PDB file of C-alpha atoms and ligand atoms in Angstrom:
ATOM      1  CA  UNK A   1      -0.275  24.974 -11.883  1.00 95.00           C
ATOM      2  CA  UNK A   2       2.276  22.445 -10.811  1.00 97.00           C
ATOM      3  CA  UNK A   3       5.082  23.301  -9.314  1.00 97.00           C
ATOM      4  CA  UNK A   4       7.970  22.181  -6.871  1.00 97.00           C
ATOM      5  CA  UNK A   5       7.748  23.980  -3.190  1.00 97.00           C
ATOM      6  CA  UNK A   6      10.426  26.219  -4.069  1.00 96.00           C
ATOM      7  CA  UNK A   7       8.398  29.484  -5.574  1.00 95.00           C
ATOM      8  CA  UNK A   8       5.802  28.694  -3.242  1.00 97.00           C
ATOM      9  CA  UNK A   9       7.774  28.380   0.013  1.00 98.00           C
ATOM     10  CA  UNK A  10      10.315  31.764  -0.734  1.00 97.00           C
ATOM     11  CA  UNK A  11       6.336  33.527  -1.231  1.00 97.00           C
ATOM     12  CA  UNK A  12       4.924  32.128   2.203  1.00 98.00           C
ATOM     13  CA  UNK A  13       8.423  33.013   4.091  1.00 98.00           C
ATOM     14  CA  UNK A  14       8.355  36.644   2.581  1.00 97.00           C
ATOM     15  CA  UNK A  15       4.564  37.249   3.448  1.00 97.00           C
ATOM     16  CA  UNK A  16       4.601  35.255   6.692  1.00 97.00           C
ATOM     17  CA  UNK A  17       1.755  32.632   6.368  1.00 98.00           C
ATOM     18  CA  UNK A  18       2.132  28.605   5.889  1.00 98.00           C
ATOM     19  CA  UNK A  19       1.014  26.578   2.911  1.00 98.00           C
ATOM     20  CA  UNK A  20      -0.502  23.064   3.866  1.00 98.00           C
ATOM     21  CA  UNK A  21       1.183  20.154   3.224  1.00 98.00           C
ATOM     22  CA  UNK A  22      -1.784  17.312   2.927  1.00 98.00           C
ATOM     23  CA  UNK A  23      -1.168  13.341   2.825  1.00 98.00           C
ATOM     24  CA  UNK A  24      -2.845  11.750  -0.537  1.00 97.00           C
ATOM     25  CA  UNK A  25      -2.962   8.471  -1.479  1.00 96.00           C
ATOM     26  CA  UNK A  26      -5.932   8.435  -3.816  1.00 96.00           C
ATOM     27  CA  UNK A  27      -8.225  10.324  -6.530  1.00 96.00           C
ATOM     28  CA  UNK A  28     -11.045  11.562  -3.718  1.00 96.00           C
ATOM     29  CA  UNK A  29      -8.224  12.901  -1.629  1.00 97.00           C
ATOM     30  CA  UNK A  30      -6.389  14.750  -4.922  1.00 98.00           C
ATOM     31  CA  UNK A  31     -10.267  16.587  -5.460  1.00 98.00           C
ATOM     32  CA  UNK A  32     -10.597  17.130  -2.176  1.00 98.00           C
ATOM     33  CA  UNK A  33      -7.415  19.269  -1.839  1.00 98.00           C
ATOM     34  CA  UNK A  34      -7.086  20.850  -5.120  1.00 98.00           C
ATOM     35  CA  UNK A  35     -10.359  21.641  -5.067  1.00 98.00           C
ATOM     36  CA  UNK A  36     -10.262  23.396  -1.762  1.00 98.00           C
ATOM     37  CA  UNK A  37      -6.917  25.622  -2.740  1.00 98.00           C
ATOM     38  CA  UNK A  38      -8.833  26.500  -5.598  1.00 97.00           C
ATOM     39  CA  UNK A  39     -11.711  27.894  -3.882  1.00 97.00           C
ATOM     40  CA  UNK A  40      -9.035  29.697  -1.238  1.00 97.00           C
ATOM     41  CA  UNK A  41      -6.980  31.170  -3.747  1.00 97.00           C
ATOM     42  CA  UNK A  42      -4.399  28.793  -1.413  1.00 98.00           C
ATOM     43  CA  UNK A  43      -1.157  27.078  -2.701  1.00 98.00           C
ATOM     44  CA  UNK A  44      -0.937  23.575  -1.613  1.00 98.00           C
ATOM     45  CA  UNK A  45       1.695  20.771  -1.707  1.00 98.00           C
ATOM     46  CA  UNK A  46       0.575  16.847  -1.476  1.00 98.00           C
ATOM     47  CA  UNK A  47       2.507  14.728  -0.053  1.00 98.00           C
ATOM     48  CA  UNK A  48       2.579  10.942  -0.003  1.00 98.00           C
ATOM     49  CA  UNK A  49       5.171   8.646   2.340  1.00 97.00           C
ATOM     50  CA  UNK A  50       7.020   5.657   1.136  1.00 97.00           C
ATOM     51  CA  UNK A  51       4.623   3.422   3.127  1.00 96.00           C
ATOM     52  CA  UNK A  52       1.604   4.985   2.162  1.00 97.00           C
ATOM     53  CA  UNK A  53       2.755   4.566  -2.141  1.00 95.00           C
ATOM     54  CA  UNK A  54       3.626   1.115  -0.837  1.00 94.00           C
ATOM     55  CA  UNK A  55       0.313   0.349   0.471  1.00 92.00           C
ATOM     56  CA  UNK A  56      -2.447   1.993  -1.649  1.00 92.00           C
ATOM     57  CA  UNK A  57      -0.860   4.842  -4.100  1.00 89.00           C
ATOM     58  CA  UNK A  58       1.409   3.988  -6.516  1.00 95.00           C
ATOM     59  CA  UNK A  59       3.574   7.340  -7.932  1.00 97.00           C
ATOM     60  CA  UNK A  60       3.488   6.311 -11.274  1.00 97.00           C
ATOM     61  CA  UNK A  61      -0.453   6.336 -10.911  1.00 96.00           C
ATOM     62  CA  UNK A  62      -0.243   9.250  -8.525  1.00 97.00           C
ATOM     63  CA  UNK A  63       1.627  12.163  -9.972  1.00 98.00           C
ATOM     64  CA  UNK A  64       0.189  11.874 -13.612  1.00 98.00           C
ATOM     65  CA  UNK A  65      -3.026  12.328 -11.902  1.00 98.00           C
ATOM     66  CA  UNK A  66      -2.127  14.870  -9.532  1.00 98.00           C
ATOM     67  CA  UNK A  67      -0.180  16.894 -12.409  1.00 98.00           C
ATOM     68  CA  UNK A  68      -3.248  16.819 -14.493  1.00 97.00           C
ATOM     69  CA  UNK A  69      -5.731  18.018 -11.769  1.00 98.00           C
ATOM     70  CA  UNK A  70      -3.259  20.585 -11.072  1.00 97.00           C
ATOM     71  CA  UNK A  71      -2.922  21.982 -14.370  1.00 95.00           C
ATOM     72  CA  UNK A  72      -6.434  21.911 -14.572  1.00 94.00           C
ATOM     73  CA  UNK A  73      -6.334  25.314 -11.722  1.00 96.00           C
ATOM     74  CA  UNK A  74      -4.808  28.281 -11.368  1.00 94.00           C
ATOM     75  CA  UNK A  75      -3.281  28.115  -7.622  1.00 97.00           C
ATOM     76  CA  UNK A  76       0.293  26.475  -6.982  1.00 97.00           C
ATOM     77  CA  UNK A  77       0.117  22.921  -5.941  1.00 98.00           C
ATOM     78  CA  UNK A  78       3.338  20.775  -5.451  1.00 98.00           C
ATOM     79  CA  UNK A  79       3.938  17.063  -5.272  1.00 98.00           C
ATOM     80  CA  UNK A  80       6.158  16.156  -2.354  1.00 98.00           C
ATOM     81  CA  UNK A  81       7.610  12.908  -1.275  1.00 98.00           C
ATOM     82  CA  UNK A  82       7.125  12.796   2.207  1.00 98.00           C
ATOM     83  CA  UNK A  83       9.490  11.172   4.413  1.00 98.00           C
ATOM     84  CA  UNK A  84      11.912   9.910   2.161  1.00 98.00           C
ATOM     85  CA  UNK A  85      14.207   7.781   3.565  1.00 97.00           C
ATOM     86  CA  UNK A  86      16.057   5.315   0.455  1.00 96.00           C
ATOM     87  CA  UNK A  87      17.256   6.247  -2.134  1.00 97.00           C
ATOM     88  CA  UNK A  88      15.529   4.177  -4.686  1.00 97.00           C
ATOM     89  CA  UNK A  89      12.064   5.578  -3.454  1.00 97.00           C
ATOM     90  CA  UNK A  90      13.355   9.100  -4.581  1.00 97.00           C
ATOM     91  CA  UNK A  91      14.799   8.721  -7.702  1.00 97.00           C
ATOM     92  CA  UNK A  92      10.922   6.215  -8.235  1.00 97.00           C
ATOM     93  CA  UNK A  93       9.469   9.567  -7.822  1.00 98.00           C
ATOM     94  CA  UNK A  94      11.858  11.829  -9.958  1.00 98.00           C
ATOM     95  CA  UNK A  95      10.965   9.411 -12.677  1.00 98.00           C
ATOM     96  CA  UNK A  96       7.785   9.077 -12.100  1.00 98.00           C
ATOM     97  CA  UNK A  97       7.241  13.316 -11.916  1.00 98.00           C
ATOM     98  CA  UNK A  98       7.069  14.368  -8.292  1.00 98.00           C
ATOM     99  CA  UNK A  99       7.808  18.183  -8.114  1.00 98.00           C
ATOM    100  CA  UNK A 100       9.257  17.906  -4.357  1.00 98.00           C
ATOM    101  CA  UNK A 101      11.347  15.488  -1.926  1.00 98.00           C
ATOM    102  CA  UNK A 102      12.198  15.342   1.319  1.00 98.00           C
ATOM    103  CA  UNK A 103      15.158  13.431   2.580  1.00 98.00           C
ATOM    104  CA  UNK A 104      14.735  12.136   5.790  1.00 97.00           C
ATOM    105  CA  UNK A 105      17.564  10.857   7.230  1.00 98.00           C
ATOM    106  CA  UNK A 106      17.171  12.616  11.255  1.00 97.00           C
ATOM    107  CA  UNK A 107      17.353   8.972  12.789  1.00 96.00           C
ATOM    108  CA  UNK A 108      21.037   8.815  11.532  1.00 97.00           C
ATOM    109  CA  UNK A 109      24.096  10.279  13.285  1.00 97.00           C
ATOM    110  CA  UNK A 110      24.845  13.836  11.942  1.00 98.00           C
ATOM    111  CA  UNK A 111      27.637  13.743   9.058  1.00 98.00           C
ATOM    112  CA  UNK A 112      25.724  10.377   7.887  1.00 98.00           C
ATOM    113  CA  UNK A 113      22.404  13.133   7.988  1.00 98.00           C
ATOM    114  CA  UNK A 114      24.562  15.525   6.131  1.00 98.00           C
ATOM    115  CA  UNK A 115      25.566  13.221   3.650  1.00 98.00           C
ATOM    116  CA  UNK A 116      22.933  11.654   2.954  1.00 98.00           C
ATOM    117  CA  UNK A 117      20.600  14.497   2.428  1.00 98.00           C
ATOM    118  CA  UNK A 118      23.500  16.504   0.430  1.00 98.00           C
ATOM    119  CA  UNK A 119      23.634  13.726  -1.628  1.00 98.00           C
ATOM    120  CA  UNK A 120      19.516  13.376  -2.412  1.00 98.00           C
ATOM    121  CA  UNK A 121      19.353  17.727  -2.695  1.00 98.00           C
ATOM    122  CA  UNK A 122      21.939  17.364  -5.866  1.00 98.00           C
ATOM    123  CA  UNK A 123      20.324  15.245  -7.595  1.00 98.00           C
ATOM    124  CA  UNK A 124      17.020  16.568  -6.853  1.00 98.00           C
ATOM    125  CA  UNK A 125      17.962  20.203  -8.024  1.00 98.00           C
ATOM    126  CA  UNK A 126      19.369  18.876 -11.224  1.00 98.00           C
ATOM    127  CA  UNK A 127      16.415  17.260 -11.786  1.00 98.00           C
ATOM    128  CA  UNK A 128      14.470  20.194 -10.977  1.00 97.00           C
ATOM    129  CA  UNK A 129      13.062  19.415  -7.637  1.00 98.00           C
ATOM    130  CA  UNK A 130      12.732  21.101  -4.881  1.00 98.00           C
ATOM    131  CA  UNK A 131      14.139  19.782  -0.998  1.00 98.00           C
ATOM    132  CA  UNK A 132      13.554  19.374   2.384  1.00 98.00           C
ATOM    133  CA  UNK A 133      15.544  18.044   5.072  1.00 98.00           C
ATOM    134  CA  UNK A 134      14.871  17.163   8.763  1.00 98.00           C
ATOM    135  CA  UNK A 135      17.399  18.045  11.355  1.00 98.00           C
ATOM    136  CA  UNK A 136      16.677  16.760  15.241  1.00 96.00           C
ATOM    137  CA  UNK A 137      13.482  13.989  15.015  1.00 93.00           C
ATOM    138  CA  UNK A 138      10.149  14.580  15.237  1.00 93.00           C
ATOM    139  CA  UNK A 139       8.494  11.437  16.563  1.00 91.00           C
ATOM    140  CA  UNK A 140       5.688   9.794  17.196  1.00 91.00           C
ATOM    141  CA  UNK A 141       3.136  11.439  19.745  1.00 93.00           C
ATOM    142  CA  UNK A 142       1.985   8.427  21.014  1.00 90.00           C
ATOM    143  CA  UNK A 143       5.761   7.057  21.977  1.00 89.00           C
ATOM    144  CA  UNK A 144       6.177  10.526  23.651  1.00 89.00           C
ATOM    145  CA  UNK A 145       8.730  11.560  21.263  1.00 88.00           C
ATOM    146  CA  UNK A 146       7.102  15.199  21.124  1.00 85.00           C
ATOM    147  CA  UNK A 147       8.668  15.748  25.272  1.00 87.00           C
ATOM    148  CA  UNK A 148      12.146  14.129  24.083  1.00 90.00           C
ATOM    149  CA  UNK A 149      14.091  17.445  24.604  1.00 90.00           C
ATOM    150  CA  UNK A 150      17.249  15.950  23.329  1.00 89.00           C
ATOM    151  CA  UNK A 151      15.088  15.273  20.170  1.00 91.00           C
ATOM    152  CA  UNK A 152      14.470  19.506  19.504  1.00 96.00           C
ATOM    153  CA  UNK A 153      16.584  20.920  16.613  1.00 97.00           C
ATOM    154  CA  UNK A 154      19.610  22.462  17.769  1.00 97.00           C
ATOM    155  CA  UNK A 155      20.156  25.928  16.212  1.00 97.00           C
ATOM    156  CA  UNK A 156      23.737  26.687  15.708  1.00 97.00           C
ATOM    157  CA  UNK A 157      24.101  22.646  13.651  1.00 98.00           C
ATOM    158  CA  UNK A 158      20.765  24.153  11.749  1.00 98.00           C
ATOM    159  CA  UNK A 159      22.739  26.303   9.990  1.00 98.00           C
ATOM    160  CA  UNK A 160      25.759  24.224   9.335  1.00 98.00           C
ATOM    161  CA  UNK A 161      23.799  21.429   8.288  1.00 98.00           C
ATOM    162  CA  UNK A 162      21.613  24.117   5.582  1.00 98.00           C
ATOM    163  CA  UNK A 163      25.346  25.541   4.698  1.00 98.00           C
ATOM    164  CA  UNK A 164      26.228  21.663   4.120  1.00 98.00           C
ATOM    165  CA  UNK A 165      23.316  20.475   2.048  1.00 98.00           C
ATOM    166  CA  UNK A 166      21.686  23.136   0.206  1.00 98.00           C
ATOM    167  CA  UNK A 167      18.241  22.107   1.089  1.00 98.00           C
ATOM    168  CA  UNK A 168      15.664  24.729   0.275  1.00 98.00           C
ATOM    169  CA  UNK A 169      13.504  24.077   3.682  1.00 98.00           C
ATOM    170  CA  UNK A 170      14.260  22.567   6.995  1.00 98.00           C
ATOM    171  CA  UNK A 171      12.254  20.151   9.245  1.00 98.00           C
ATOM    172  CA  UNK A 172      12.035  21.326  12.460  1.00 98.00           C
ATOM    173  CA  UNK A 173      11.487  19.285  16.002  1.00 97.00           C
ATOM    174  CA  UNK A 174      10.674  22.000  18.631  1.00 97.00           C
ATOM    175  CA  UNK A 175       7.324  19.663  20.006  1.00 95.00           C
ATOM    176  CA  UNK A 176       5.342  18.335  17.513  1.00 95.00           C
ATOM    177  CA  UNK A 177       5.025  14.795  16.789  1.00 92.00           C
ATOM    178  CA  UNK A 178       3.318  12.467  14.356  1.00 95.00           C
ATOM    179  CA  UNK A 179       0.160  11.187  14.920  1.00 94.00           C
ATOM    180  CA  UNK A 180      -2.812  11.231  18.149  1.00 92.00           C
ATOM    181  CA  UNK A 181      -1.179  12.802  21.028  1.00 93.00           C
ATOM    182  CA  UNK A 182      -2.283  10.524  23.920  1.00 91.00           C
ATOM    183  CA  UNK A 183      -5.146  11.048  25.942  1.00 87.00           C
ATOM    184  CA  UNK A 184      -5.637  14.591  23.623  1.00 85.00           C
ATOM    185  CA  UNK A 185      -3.289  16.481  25.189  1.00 93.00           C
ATOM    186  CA  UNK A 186      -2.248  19.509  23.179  1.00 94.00           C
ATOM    187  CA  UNK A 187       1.565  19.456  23.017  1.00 94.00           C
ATOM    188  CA  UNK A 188       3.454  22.008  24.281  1.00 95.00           C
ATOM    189  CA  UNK A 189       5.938  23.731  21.709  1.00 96.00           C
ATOM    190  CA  UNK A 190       9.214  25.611  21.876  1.00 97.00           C
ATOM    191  CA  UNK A 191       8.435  28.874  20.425  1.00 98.00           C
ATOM    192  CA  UNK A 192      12.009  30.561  21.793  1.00 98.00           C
ATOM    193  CA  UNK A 193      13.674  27.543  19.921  1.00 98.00           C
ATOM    194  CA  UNK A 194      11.321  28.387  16.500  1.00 98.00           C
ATOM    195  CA  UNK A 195      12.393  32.383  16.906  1.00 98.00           C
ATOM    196  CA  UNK A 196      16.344  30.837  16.720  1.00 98.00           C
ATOM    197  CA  UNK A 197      16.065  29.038  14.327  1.00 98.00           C
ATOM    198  CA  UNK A 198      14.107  31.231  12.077  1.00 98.00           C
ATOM    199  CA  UNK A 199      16.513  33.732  13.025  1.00 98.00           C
ATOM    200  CA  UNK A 200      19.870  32.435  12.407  1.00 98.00           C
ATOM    201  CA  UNK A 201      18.523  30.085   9.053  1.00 98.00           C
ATOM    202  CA  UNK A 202      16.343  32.569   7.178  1.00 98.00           C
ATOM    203  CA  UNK A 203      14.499  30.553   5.451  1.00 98.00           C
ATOM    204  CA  UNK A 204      11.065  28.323   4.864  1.00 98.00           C
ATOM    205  CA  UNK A 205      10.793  26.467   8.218  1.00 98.00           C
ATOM    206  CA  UNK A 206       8.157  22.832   8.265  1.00 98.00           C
ATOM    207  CA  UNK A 207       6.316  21.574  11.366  1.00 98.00           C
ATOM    208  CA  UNK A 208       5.637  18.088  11.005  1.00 98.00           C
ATOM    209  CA  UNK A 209       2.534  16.284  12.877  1.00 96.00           C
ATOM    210  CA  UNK A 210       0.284  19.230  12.124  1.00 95.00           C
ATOM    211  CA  UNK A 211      -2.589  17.248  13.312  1.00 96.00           C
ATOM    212  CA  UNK A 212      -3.505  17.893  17.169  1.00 94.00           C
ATOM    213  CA  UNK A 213      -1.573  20.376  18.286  1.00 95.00           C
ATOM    214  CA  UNK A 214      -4.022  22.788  18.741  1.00 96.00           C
ATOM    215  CA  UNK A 215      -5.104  26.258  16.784  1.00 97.00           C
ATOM    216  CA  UNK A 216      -3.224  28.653  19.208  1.00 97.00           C
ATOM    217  CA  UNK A 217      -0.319  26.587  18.821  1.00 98.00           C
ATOM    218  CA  UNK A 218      -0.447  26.665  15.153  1.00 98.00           C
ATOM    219  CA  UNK A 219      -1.031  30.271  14.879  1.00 98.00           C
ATOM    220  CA  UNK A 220       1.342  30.719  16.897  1.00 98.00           C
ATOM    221  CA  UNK A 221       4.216  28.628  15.177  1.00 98.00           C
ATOM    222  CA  UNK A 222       2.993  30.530  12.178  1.00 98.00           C
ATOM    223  CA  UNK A 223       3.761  34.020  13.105  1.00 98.00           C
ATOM    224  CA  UNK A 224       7.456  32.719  14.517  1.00 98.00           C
ATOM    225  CA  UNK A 225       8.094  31.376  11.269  1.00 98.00           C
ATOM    226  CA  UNK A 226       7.228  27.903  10.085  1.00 98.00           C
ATOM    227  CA  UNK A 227       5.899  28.099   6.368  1.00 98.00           C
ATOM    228  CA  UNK A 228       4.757  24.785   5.691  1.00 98.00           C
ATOM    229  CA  UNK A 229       2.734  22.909   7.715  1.00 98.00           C
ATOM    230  CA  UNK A 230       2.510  18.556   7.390  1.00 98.00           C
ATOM    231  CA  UNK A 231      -1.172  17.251   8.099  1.00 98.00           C
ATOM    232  CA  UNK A 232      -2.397  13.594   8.154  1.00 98.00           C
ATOM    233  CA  UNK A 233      -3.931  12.550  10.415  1.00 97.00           C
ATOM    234  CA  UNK A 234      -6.910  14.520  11.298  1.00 97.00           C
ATOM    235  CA  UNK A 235      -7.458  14.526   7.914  1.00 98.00           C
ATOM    236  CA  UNK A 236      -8.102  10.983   7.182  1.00 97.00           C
ATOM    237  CA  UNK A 237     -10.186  10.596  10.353  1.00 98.00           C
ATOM    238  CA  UNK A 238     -12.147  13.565   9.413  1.00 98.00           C
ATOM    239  CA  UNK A 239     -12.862  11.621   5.677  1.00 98.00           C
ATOM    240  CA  UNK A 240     -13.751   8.226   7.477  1.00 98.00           C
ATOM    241  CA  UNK A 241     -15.729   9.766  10.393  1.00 98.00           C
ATOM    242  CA  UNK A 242     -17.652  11.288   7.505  1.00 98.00           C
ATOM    243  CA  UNK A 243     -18.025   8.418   5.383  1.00 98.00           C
ATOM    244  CA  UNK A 244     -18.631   6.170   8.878  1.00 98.00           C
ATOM    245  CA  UNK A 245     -21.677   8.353   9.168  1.00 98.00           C
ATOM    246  CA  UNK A 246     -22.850   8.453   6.066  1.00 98.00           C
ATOM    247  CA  UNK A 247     -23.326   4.526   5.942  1.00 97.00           C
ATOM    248  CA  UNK A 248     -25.070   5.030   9.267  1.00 98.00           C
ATOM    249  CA  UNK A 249     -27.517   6.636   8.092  1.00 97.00           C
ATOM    250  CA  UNK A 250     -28.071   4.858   5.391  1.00 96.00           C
ATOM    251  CA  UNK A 251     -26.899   1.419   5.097  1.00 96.00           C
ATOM    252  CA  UNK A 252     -27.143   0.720   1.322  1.00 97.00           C
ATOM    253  CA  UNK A 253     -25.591   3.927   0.490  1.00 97.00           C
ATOM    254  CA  UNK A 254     -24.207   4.477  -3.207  1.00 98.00           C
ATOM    255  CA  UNK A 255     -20.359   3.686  -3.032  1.00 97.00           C
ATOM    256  CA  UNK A 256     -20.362   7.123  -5.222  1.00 97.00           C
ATOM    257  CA  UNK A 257     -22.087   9.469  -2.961  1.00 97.00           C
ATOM    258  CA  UNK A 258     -19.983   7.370   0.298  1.00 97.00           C
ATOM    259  CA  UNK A 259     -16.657   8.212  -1.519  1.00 97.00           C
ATOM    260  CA  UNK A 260     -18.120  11.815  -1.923  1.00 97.00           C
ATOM    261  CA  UNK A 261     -19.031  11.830   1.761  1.00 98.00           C
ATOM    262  CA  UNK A 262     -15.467  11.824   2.630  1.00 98.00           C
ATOM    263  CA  UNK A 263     -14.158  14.016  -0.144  1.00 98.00           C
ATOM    264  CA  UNK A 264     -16.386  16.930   0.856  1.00 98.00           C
ATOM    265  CA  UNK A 265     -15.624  16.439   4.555  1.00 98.00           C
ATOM    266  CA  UNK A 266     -11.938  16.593   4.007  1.00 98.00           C
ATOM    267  CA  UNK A 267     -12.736  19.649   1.658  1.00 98.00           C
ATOM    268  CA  UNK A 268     -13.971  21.828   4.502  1.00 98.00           C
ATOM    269  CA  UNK A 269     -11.354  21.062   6.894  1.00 98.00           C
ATOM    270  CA  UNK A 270      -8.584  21.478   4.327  1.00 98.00           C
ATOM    271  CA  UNK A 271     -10.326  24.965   3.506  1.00 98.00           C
ATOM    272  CA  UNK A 272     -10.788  26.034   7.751  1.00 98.00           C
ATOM    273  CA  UNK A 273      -6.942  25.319   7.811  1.00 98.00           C
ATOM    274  CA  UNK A 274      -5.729  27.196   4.911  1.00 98.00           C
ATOM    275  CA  UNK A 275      -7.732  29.997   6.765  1.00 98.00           C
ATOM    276  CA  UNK A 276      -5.717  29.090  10.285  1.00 98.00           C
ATOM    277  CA  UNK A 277      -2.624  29.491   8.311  1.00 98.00           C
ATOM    278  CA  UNK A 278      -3.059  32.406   6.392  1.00 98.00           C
ATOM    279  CA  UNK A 279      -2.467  30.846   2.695  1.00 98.00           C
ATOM    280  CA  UNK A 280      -6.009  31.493   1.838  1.00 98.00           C
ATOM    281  CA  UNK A 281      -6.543  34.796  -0.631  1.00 96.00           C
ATOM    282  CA  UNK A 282      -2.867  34.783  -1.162  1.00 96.00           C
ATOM    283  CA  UNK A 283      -3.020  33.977  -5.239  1.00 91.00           C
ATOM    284  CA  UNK A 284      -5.789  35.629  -7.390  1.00 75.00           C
ATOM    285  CA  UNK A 285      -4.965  35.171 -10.860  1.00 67.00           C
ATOM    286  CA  UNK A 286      -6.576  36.768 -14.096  1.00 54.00           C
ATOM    287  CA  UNK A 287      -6.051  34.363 -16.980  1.00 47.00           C
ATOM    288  CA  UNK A 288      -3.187  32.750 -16.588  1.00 47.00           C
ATOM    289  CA  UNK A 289      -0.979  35.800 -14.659  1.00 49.00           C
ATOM    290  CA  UNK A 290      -0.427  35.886 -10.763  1.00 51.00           C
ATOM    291  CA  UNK A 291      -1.441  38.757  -8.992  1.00 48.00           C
ATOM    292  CA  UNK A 292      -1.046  38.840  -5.194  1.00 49.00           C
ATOM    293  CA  UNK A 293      -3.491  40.445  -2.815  1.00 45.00           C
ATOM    294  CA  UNK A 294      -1.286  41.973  -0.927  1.00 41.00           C
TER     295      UNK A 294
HETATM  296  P1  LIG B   1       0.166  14.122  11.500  1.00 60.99           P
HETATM  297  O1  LIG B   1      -0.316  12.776  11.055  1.00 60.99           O
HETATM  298  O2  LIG B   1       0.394  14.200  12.962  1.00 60.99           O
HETATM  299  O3  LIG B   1      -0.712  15.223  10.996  1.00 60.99           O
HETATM  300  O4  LIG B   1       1.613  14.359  10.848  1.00 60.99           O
HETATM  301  C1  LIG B   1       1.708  14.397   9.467  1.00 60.99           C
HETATM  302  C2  LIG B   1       3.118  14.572   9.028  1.00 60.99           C
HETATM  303  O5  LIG B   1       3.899  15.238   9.670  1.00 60.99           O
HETATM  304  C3  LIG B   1       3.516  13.912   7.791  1.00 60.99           C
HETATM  305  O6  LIG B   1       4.846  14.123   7.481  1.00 60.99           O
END
């Protein structure tokens, strides 16, 4: 089934677990994740950055393909563009049948944020898309932006820039940050700040840079609230470490069964996270009805 976040996010805030939100830029990547919500009984958004459609996956190749796999299963899965910061990249990917955006306009002053994002959420709904903003900046681990404490999401402009913009989730900065964290340190996060937020914005809460920051964290961030969870990546060095040993141990691999290498790595981590974060077992359906375990 594909779907925009919407349905999907409302369910995970009500019942208290997160939904993965998986970087994709190609067909091996698609399997692997719809493949791996299937098996969970998991809903599952993709989502795929300006630079990455730039680079390798086009959205006019992408979401046809995507949309097909999806209808092809019986567990939500949503199309989201992640990190999207012009304005031509998002209506590229209305057009081209993305289910999701997110505007990302934290690295501008606030009103500029607020307008910018109201702006992208209007035409997005009317289009039938769902939205996410990001409010405060989550960075890159490796600059150190995950310490920055002026950085953090403030609580009280939370939820006059949701009131503003009619977003349907928020971005959150409260530690996380994109990327390796250096030397593997596990970040610390702001759990008092998440329990604010959460309680003065009731509503579906993201943690970007879902990679690295440890499973107690996660859990953790979970239970206080967050509902959707970004993750890229561990994912993609989990695929090439695979696909790195494969060709090790056998030099003139097939290029088939090396591209499969990776897929059913990133299958098995994709499926150990949905477990971390509770969407596993949440959708059983019999034919094509929904009914929920519990
Ligand atoms: P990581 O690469 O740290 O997992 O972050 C992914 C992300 O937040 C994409 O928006």
């Amino acid at each position: 089934m594909f779907q925009s976040m919407k349905n999907m996010l409302f369910d995970a805030d009500k019942r208290k677990y997160a939904v993965m939100a998986i970087n994709c830029v190609n067909m091996e990547q698609a399997m692997a994740i719809i493949s791996a919500a299937q098996e969970e009984h998991s809903p599952v958004i993709i989502n795929i950055s300006p630079r990455q459609m730039k680079t390798h996956g086009t959205p006019e190749i992408i979401a046809p393909m995507v949309a097909k796999m999806a209808e092809g299963v019986n567990v939500p899965v949503a199309l989201n563009l992640d990190h999207g910061q012009e304005y031509d990249d998002v209506i590229r990917v209305i057009k081209a049948g993305f289910t999701s955006v997110m505007i990302d306009a934290s690295a501008c002053e606030y009103e500029e944020n607020i307008n910018r994002t109201r702006l992208i959420a209007s035409i997005a709904h009317e289009n039938g898309l769902s939205v996410e903003g990001e409010l405060g900046h989550v960075g890159s681990a490796v600059e150190g932006d995950s310490e920055k404490l002026d950085l953090y999401t403030n609580p009280e402009q939370a939820k006059d820039f949701v009131q503003r913009t009619n977003i349907d989730c928020l971005a959150v900065a409260i530690g996380t940050a994109h990327g390796n964290y250096p030397h593997n340190m596990t970040p610390r996060l702001d759990f008092q700040r998440l329990k604010e937020l959460k309680d003065i914005l009731q509503m579906p809460l993201v943690l970007h840079g879902g990679s690295g920051a440890g499973e107690e964290n996660i859990k953790r961030a979970v239970a206080c609230g967050i509902n959707k969870i970004n993750v890229c990546t561990d994912l993609f060095q989990c695929g090439r470490k695979a696909m790195v040993e494969a060709a090790a141990e056998k030099l003139e691999i097939d290029y088939m069964d090396f591209q499969i290498a990776g897929q059913n790595a990133m299958k098995l981590f994709i499926k150990d996270y949905m477990r971390m974060i509770g969407s596993s077992g949440k959708y059983y359906f019999e034919s094509s009805r929904t009914r929920e375990f519990d």
